[in-house]
Tab-separated table of C-alpha atoms and ligand atoms in Angstrom:
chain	number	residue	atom	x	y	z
A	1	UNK	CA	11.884	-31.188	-13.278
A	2	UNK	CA	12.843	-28.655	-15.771
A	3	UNK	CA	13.086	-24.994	-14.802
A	4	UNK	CA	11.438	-21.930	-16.615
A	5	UNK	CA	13.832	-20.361	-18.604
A	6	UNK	CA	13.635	-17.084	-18.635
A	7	UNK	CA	15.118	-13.483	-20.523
A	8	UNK	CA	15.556	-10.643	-18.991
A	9	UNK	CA	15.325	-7.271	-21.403
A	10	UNK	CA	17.510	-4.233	-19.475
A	11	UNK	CA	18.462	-1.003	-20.717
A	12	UNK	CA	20.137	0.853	-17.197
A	13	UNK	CA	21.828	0.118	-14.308
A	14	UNK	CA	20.445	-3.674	-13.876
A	15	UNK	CA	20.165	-4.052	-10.681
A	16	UNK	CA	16.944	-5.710	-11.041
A	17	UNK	CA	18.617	-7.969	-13.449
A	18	UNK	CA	21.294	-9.103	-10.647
A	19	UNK	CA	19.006	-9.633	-8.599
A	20	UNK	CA	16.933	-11.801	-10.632
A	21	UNK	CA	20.456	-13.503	-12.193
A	22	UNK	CA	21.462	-14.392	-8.120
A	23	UNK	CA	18.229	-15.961	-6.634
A	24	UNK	CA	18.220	-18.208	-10.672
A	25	UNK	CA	21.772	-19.295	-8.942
A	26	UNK	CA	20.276	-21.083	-6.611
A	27	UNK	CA	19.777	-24.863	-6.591
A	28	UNK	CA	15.942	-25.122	-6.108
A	29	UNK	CA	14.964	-22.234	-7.813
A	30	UNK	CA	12.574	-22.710	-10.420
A	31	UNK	CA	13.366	-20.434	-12.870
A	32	UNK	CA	17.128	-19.836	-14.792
A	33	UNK	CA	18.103	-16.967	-16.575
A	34	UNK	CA	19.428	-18.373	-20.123
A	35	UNK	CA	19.164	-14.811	-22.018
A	36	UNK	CA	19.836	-11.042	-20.880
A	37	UNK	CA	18.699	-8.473	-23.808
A	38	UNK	CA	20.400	-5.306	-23.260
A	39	UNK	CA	19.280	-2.123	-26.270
A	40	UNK	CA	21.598	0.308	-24.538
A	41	UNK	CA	25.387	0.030	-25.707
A	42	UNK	CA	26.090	2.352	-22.265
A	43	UNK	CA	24.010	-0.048	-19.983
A	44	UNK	CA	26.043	-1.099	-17.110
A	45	UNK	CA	24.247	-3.774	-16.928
A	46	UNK	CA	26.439	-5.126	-19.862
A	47	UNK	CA	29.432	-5.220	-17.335
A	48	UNK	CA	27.565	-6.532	-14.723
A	49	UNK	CA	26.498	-9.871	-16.557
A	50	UNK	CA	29.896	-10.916	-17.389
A	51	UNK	CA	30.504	-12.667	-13.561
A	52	UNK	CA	27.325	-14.917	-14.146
A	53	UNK	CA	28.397	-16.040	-17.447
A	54	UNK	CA	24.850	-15.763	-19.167
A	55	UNK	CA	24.605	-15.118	-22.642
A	56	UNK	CA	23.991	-11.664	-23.047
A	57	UNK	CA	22.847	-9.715	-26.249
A	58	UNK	CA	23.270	-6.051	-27.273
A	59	UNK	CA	20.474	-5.245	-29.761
A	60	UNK	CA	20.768	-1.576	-30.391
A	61	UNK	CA	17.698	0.021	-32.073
A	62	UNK	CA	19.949	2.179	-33.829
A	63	UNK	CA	21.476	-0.274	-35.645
A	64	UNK	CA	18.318	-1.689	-37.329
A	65	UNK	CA	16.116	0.018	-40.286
A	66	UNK	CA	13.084	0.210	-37.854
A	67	UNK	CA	11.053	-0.785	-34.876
A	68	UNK	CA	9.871	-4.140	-36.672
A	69	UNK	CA	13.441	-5.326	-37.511
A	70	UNK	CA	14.631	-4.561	-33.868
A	71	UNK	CA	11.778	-6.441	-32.560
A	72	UNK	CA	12.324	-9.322	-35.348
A	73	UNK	CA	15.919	-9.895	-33.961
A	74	UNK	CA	14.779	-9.939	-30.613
A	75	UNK	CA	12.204	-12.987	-31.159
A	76	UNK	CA	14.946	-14.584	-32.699
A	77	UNK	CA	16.910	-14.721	-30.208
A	78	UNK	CA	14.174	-15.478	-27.990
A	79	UNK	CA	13.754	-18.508	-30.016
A	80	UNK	CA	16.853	-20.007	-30.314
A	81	UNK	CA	17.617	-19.791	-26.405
A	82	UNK	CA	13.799	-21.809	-26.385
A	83	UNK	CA	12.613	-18.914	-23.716
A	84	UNK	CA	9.603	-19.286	-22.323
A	85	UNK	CA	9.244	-15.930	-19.953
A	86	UNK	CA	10.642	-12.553	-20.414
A	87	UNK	CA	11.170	-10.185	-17.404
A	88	UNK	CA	11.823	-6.629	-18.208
A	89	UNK	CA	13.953	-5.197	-15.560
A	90	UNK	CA	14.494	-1.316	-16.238
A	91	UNK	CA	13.924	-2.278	-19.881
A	92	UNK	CA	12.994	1.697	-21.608
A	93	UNK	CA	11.770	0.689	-25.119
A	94	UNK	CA	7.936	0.122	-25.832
A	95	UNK	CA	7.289	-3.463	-27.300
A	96	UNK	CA	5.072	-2.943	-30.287
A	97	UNK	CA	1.075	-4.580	-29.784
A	98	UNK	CA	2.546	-7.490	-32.055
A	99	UNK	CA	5.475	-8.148	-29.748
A	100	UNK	CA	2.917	-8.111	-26.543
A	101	UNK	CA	0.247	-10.210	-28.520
A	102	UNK	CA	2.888	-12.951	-29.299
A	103	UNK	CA	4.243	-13.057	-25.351
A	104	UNK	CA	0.994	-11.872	-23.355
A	105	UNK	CA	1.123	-14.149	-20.180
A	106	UNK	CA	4.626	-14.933	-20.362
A	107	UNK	CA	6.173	-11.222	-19.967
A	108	UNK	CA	6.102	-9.145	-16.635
A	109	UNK	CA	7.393	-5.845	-15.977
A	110	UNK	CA	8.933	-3.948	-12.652
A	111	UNK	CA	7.372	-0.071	-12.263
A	112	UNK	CA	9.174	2.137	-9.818
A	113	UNK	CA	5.288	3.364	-8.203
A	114	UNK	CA	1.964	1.902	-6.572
A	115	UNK	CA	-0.323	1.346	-10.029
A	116	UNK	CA	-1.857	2.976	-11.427
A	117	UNK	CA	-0.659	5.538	-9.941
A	118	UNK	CA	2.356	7.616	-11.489
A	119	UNK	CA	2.320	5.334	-14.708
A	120	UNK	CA	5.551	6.629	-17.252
A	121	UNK	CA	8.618	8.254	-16.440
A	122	UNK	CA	9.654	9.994	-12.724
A	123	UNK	CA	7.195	8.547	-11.098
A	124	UNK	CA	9.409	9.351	-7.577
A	125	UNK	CA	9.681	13.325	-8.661
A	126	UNK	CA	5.685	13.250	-9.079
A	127	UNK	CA	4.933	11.242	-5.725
A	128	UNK	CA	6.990	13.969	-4.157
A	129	UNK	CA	5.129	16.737	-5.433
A	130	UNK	CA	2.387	15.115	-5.014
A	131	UNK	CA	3.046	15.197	-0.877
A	132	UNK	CA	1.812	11.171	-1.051
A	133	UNK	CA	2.966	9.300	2.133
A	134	UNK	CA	3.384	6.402	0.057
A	135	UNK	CA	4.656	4.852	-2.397
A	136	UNK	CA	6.317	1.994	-3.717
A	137	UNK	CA	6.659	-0.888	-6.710
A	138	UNK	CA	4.363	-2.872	-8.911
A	139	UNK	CA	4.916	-5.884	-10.884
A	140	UNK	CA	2.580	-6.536	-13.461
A	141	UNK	CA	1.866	-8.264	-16.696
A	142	UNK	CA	2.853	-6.473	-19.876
A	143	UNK	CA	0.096	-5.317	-22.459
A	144	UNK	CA	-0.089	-2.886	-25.145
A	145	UNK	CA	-0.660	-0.107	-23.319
A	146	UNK	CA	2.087	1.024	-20.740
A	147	UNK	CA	2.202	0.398	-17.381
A	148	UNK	CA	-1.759	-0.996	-17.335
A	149	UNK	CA	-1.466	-4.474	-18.047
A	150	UNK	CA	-2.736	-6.539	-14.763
A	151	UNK	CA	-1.235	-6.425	-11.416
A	152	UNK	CA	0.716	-9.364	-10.308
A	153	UNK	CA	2.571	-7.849	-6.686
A	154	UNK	CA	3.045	-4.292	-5.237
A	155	UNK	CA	5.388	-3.411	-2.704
A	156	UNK	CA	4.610	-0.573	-0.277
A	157	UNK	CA	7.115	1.910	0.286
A	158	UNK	CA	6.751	5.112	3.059
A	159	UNK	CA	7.646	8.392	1.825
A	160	UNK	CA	9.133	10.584	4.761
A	161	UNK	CA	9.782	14.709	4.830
A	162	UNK	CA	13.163	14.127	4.710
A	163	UNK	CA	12.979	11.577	1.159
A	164	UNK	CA	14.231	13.097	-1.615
A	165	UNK	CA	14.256	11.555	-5.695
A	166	UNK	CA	17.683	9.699	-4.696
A	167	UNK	CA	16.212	8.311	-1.174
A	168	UNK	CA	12.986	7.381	-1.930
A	169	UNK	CA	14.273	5.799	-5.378
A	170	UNK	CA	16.798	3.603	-3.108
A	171	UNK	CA	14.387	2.933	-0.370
A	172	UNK	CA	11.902	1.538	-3.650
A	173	UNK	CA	15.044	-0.337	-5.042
A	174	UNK	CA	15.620	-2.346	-2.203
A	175	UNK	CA	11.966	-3.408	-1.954
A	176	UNK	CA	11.890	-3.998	-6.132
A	177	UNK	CA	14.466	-6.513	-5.449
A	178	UNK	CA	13.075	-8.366	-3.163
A	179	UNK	CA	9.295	-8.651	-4.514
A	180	UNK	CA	10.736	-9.360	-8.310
A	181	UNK	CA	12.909	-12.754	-7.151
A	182	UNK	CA	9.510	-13.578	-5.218
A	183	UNK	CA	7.118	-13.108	-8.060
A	184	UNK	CA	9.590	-15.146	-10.580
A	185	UNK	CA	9.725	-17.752	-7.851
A	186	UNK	CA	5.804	-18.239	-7.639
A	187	UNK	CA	5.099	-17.956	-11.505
A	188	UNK	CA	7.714	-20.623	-12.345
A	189	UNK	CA	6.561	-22.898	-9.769
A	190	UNK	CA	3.223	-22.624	-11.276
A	191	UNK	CA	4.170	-22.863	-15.199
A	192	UNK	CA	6.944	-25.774	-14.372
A	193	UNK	CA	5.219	-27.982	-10.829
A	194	UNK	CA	8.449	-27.186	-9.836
B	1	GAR	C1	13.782	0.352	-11.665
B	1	GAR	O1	13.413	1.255	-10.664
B	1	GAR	C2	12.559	-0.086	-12.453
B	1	GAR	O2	11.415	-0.231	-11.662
B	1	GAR	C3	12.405	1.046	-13.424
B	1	GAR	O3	13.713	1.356	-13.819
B	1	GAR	C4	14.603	1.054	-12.739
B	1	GAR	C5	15.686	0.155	-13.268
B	1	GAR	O4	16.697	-0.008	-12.306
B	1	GAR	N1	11.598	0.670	-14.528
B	1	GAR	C6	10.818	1.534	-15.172
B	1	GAR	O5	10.744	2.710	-14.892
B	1	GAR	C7	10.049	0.917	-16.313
B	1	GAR	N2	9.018	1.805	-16.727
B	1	GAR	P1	17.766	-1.166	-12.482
B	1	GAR	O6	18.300	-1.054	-13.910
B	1	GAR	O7	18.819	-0.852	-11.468
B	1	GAR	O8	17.084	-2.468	-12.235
C-alpha cells in the first residue's frame, strides 16, 4: 500500500514540521513527508530538516516579480515531487483563492487558538486579555478566507493566572504536536486504505 505523500509549507521555528517529519519516520505510518517548502531564508526550520534528509525548498517571495510567480513555483514543485497533501505548519503567507481552489481538500492548516475564536495573528496575547480560561489549537481545512475553512480537530488547552504569552504558547505547542501527527494519521488512512 502506498503512503500519502505529503508537503509541508513552514516559515518559523518548525516545530510542527518535526513533528510531523518524526511520526512520517515510522514504519506503518501512512503518510511520508517527500517535500518541506520553507519562504523564510531565516526559518530555522531550514536547519532543522537537514537530519531527516527530505528535500527541502527555499522559495523566497522576494525573489519573484509577484504573488502569482511565487505561487507558480510552488505548484511546480508540488508537481514534480507528485504531492498529494500539503500541511502548513507555521506557514505566514496567504495562498491566493487560485492556489486554495486548485488544493481545497488536500491542504490543512495548524492555528495556535480554539476557532473561530482569535482568528489572525497573537491569538495567545488576545486570549489573555481576554481573561478566557481556555484555550487551545485547531486544525482545519484551508479556504480562501483565513483561518475559516472547516474544522478538522481542536485541542483544548487551560489558561491559568499565572500563564503568560511564552507559557500558554508552550503549553499550546505541546498539544499542536500531538493532535497534528494524529490528524495526518487519520486523513491518510482514509485517502490511501492504508
Ligand atoms: C504554531 O503555533 C502554529 O499554530 C502557528 O505558528 C506556530 C508555528 O510554530 N501558526 C499560525 O499562527 C498560522 N496562522 P512552529 O514553527 O514551531 O511549528
Amino acid at each position: 500500500m502506498e503512503k500519502l505523500r505529503v508537503a509541508i509549507f513552514v516559515s518559523g521555528k518548525g516545530s510542527n514540521m518535526v513533528e510531523l517529519l518524526k511520526a512520517c519516520q515510522q514504519k506503518h505510518y501512512p503518510a511520508t513527508i517527500k517535500l518541506v517548502i520553507c519562504d523564510n531564508p531565516k526559518s530555522l526550520a531550514l536547519k532543522k530538516t537537514k537530519k531527516f534528509k527530505v528535500p527541502t525548498e527555499l522559495v523566497n517571495l522576494n525573489r519573484y516579480q509577484n504573488r502569482n510567480s511565487f505561487e507558480k513555483e510552488i505548484l511546480r514543485l508540488l508537481a514534480i515531487n507528485k504531492i498529494e497533501f500539503i500541511c502548513l505548519a507555521g506557514f505566514m503567507k496567504i495562498l491566493s483563492h487560485d492556489f486554495v481552489s486548485k488544493w481545497y481538500g488536500n491542504i490543512i492548516n495548524i492555528h495556535p487558538s480554539l476557532l473561530p475564536k482569535y482568528p489572525g495573528l497573537k491569538t495567545h496575547s488576545r486570549a489573555l486579555s481576554d481573561n478566557s480560561k481556555i484555550t487551545g489549537c485547531s486544525i482545519h481545512f484551508v479556504s480562501s478566507t483565513v483561518d475559516k475553512g472547516p474544522i478538522i480537530a481542536q485541542s483544548k488547552v487551560n489558561i491559568s493566572v499565572n500563564d503568560n504569552i511564552e507559557s500558554l504558547s508552550a503549553k499550546v505547542l505541546i498539544k499542536e504536536h500531538l493532535l497534528y501527527k494524529e490528524v495526518l494519521k487519520s486523513i491518510a488512512e482514509i485517502k490511501t486504505k492504508y
